[in-house]
Backbone as a chain_set.jsonl record, in Angstrom:
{"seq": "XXXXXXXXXXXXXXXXXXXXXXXXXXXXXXXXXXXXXXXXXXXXXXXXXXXXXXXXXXXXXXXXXXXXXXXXXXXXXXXXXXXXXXXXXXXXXXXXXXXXXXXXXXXXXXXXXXXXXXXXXX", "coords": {"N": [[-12.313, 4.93, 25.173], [-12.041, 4.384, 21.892], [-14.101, 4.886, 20.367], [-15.186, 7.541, 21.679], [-12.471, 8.82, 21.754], [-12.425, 9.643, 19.001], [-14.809, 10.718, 18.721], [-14.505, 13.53, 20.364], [-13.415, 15.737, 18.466], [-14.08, 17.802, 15.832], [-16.692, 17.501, 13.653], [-15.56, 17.388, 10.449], [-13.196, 16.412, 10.866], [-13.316, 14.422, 12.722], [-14.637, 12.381, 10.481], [-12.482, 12.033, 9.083], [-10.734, 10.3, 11.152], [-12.356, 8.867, 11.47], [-12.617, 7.479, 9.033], [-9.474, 6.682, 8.774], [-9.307, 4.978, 10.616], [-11.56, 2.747, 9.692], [-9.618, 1.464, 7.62], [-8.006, 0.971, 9.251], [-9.282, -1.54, 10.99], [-10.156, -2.874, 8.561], [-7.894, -3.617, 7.299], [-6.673, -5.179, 9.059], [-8.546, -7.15, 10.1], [-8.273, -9.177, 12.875], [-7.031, -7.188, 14.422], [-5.792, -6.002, 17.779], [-7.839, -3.34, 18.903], [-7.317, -0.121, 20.531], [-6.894, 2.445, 22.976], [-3.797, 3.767, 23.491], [-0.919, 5.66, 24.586], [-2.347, 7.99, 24.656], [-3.902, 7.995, 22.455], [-5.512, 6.22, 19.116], [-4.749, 2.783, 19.222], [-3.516, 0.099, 17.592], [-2.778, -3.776, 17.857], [-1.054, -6.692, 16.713], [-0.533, -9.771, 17.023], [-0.051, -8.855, 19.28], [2.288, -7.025, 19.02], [2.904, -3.986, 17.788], [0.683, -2.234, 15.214], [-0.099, -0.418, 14.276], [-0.687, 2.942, 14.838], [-3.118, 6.434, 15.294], [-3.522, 9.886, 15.393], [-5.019, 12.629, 15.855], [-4.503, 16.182, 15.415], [-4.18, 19.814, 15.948], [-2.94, 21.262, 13.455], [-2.479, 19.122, 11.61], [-2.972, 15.354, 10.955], [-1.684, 12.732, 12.981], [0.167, 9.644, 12.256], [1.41, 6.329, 12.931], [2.843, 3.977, 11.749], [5.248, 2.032, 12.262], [9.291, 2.314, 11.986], [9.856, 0.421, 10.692], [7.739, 0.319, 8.234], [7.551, 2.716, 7.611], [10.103, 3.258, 6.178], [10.151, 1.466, 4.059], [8.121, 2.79, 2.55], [9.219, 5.082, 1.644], [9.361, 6.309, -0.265], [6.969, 7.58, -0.953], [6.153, 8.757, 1.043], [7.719, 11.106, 1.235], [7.538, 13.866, 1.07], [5.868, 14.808, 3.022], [6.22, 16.103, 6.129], [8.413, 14.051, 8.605], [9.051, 11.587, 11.36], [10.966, 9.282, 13.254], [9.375, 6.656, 12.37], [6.771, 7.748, 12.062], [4.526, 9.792, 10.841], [2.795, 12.915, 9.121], [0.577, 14.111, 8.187], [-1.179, 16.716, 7.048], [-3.822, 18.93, 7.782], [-6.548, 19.708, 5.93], [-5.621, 19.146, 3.425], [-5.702, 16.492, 1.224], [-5.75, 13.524, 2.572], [-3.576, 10.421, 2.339], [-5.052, 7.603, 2.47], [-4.827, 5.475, 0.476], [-1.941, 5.017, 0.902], [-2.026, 4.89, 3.401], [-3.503, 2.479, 3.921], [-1.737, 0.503, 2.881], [0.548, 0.847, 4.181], [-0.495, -0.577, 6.772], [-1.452, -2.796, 5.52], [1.769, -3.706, 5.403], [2.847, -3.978, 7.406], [1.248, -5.794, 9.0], [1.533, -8.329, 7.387], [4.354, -8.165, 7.996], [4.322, -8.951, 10.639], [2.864, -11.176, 10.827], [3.183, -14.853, 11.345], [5.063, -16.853, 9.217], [3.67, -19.095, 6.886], [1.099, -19.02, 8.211], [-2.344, -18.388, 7.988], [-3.129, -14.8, 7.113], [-5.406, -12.238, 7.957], [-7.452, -13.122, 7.05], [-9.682, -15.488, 5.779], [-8.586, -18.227, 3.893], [-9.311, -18.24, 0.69], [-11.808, -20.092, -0.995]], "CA": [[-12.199, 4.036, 24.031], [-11.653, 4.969, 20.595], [-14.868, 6.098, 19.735], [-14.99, 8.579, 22.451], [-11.453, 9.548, 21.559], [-12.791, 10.666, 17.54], [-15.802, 11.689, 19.423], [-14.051, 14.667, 20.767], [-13.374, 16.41, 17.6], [-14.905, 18.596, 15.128], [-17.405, 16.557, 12.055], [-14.841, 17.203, 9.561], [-11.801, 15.694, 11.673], [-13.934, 13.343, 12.652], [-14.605, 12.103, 9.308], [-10.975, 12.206, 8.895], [-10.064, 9.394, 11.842], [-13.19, 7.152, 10.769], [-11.677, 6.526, 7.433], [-8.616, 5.578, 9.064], [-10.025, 3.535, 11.634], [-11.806, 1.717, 8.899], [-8.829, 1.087, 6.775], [-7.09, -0.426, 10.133], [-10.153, -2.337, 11.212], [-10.853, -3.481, 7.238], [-7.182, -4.531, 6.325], [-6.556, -6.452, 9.822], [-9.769, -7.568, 11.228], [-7.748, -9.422, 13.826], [-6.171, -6.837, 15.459], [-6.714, -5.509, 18.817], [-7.704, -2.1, 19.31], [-7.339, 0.354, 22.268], [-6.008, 3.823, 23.745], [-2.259, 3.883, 24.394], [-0.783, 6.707, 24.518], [-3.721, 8.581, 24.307], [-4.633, 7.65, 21.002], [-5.759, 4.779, 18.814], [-3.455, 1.872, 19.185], [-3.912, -1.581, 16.864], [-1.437, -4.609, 18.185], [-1.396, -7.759, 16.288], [0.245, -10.682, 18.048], [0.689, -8.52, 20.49], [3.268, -6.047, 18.302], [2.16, -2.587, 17.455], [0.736, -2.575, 13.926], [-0.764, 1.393, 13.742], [-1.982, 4.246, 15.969], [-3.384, 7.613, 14.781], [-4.219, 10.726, 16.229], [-5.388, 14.542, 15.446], [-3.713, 17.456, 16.194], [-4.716, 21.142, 15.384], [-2.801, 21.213, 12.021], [-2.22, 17.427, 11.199], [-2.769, 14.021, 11.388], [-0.449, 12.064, 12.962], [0.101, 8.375, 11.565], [2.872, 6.205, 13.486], [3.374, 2.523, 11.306], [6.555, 1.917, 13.033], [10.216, 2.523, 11.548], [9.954, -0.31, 9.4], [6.512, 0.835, 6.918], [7.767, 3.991, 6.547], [11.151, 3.257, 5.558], [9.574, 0.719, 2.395], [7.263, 3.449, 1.882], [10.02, 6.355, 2.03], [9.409, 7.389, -1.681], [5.606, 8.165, -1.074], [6.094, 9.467, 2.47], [8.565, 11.604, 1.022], [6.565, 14.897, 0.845], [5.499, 14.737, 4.51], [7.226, 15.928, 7.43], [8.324, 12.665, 9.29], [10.114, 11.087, 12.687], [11.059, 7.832, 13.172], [7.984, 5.798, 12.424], [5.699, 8.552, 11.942], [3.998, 10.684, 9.489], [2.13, 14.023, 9.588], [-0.988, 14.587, 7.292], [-1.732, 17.594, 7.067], [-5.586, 18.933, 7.729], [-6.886, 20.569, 4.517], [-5.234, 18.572, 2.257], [-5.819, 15.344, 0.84], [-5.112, 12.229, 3.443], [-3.348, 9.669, 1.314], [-5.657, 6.545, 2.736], [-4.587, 4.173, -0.002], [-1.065, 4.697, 1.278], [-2.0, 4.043, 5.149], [-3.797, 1.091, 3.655], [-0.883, 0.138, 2.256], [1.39, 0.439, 5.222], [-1.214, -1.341, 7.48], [-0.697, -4.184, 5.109], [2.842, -4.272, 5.226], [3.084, -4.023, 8.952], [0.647, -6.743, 9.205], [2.244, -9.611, 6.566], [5.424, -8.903, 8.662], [3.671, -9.854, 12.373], [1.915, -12.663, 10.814], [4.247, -15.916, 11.303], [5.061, -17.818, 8.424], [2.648, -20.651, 6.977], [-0.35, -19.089, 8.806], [-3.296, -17.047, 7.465], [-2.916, -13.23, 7.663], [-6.459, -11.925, 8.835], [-8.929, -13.59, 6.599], [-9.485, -17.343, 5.696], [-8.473, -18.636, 2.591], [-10.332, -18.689, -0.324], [-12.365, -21.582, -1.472]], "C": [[-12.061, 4.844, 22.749], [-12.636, 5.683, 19.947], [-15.391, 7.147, 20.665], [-13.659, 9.426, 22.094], [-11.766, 10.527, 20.011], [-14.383, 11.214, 18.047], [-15.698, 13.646, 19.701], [-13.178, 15.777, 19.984], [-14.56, 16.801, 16.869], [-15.158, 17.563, 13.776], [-16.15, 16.519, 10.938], [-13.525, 15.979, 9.851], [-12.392, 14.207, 12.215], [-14.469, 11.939, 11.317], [-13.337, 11.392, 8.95], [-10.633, 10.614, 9.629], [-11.821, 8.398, 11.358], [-13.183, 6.36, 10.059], [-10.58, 5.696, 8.03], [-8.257, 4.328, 10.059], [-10.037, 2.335, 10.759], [-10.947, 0.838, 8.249], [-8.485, -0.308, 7.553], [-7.765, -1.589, 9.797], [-10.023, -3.494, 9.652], [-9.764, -4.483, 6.919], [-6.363, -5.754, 7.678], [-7.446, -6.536, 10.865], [-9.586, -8.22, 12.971], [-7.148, -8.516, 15.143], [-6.704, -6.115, 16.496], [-6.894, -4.001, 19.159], [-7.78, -1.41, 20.499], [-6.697, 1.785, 22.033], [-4.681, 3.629, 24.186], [-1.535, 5.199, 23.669], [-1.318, 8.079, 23.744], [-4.682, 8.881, 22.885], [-4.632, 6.138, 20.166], [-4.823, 4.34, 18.437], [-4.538, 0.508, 18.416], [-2.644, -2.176, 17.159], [-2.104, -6.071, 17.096], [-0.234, -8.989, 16.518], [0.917, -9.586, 18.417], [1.812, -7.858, 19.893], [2.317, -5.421, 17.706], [2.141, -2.943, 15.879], [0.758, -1.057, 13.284], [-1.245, 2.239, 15.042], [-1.643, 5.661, 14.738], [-3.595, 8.245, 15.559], [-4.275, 11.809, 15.497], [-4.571, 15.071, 16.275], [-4.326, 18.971, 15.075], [-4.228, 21.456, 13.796], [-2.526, 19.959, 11.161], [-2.875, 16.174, 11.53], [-1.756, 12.687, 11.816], [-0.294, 10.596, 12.782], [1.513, 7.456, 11.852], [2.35, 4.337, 13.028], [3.894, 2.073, 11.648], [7.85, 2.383, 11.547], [10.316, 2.213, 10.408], [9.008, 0.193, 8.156], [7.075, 1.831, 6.63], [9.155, 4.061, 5.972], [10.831, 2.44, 4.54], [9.075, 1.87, 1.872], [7.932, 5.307, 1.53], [9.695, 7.333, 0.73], [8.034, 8.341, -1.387], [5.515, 8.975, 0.168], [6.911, 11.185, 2.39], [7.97, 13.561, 1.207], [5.921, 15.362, 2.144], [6.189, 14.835, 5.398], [6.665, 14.526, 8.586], [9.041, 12.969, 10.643], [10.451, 9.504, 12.33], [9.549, 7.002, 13.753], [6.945, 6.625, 12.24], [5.691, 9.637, 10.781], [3.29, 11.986, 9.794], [1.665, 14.956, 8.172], [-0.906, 15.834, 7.054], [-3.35, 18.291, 6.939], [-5.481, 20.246, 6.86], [-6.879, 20.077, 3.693], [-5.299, 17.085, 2.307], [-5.368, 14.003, 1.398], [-5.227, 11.316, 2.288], [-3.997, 7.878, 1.544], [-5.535, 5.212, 1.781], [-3.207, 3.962, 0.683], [-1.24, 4.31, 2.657], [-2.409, 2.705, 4.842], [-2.545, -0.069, 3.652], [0.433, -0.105, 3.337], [0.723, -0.243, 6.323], [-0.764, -2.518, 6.927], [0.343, -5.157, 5.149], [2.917, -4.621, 6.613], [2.366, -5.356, 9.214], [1.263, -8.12, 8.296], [3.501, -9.298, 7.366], [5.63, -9.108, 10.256], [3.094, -11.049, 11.828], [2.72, -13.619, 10.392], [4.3, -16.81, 9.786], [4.07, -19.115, 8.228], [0.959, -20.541, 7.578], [-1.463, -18.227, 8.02], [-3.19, -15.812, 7.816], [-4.305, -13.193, 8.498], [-7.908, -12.289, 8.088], [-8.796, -15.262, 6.202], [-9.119, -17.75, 3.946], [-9.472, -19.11, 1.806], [-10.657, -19.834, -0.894], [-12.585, -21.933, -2.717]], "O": [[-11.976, 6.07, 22.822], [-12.477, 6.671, 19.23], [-16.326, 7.729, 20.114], [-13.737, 10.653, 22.137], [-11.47, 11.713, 19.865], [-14.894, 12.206, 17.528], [-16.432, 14.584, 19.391], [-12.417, 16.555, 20.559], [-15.706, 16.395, 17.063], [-14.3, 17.015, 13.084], [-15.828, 15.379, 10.603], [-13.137, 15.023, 9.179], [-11.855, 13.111, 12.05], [-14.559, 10.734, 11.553], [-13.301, 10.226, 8.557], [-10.295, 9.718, 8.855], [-11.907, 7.236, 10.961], [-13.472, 5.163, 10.044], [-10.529, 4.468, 7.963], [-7.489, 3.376, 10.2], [-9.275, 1.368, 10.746], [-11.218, -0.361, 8.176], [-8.496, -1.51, 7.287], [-7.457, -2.427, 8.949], [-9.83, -4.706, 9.746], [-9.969, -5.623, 6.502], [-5.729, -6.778, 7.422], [-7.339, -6.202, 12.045], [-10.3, -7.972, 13.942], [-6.898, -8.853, 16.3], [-7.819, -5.6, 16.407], [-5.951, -3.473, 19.749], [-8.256, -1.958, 21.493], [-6.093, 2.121, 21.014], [-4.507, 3.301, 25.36], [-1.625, 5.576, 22.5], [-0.958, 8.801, 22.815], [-5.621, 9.588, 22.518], [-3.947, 5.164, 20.478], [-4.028, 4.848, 17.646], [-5.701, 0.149, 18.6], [-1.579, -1.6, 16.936], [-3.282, -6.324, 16.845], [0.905, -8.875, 16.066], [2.066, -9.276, 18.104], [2.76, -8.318, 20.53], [1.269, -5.849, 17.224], [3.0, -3.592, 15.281], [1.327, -0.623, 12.282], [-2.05, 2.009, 15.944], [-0.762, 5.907, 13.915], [-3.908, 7.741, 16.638], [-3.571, 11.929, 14.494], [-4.074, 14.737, 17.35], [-4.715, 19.023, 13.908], [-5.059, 21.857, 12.981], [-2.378, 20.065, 9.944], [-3.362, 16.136, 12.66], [-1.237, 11.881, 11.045], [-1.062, 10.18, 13.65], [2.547, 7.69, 11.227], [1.688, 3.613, 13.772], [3.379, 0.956, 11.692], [7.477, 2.687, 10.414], [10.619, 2.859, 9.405], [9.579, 0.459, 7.098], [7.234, 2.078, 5.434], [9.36, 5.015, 5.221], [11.57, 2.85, 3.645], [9.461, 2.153, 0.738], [7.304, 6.337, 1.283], [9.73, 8.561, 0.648], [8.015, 9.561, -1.55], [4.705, 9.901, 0.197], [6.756, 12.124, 3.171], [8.846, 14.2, 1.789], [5.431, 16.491, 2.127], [6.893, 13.88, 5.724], [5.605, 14.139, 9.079], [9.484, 14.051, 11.029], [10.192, 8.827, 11.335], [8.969, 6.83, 14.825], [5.899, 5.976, 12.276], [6.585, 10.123, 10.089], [3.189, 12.143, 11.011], [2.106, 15.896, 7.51], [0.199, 15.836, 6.513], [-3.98, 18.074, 5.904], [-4.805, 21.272, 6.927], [-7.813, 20.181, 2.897], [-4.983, 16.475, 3.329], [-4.601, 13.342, 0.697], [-6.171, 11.191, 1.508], [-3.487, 6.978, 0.877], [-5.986, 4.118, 2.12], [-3.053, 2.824, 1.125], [-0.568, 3.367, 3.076], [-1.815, 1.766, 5.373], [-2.475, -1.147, 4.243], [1.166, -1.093, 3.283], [1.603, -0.636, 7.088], [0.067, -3.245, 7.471], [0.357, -6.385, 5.063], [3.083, -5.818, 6.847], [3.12, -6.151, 9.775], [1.375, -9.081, 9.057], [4.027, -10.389, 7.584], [6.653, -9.333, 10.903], [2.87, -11.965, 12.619], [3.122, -13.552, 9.23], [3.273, -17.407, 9.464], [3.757, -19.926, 9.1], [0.027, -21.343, 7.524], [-1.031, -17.251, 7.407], [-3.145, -15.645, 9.035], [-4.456, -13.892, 9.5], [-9.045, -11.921, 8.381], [-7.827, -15.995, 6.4], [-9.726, -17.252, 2.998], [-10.27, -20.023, 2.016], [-9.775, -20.592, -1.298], [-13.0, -23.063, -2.976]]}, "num_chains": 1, "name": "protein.A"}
């Protein structure tokens, strides 16, 4: 499970994937988490929203195609792939921007007319 998977790093790195756990978890409470391809996966209706993982010099951060092509200006600075990002460990993880592509990814799985992942305010 996932917290066995940030288990198996070092306190700092660890640190590192708890933040962006949280972010997921925080900005779509709904979604389901899990291990696929051997790192943390979030689906929401059932379409990929986020996975992360560590690696010895990076963090790797896969939104899909779509987030990081909106977000191309800020990503810009980061060696990419299609759909993915790559942190770098040392330097400053940009956690408002994953926020920020969590968000988007999530308002465009969530169907028209319905509530995203919290209830409307009263």
């Amino acid at each position: 499970d996932v917290n066995e998977y940030i288990s198996g790093f070092p306190k700092e790195i660890q640190k590192i994937l708890k933040q962006v756990r949280a972010i997921i978890r925080k900005s779509a409470p709904k979604a389901v988490e899990s291990i696929a391809y051997g790192m943390p996966a979030y689906k929401f209706n059932g379409k990929p929203l986020a996975y992360f993982a560590a690696f010895p010099k990076h963090l790797g951060f896969y939104a899909t195609p779509n987030a990081h092509a909106k977000f191309m200006k800020e990503l810009v600075k980061y060696k990419q792939g299609k759909g993915s990002v790559q942190f770098p460990i040392g330097r400053a993880v940009p956690f408002v921007l994953i926020e920020k592509m969590v968000k988007f990814n999530l308002n465009t799985l969530t169907p028209k007319g319905t509530p995203k992942s919290r209830s409307p305010k009263i």
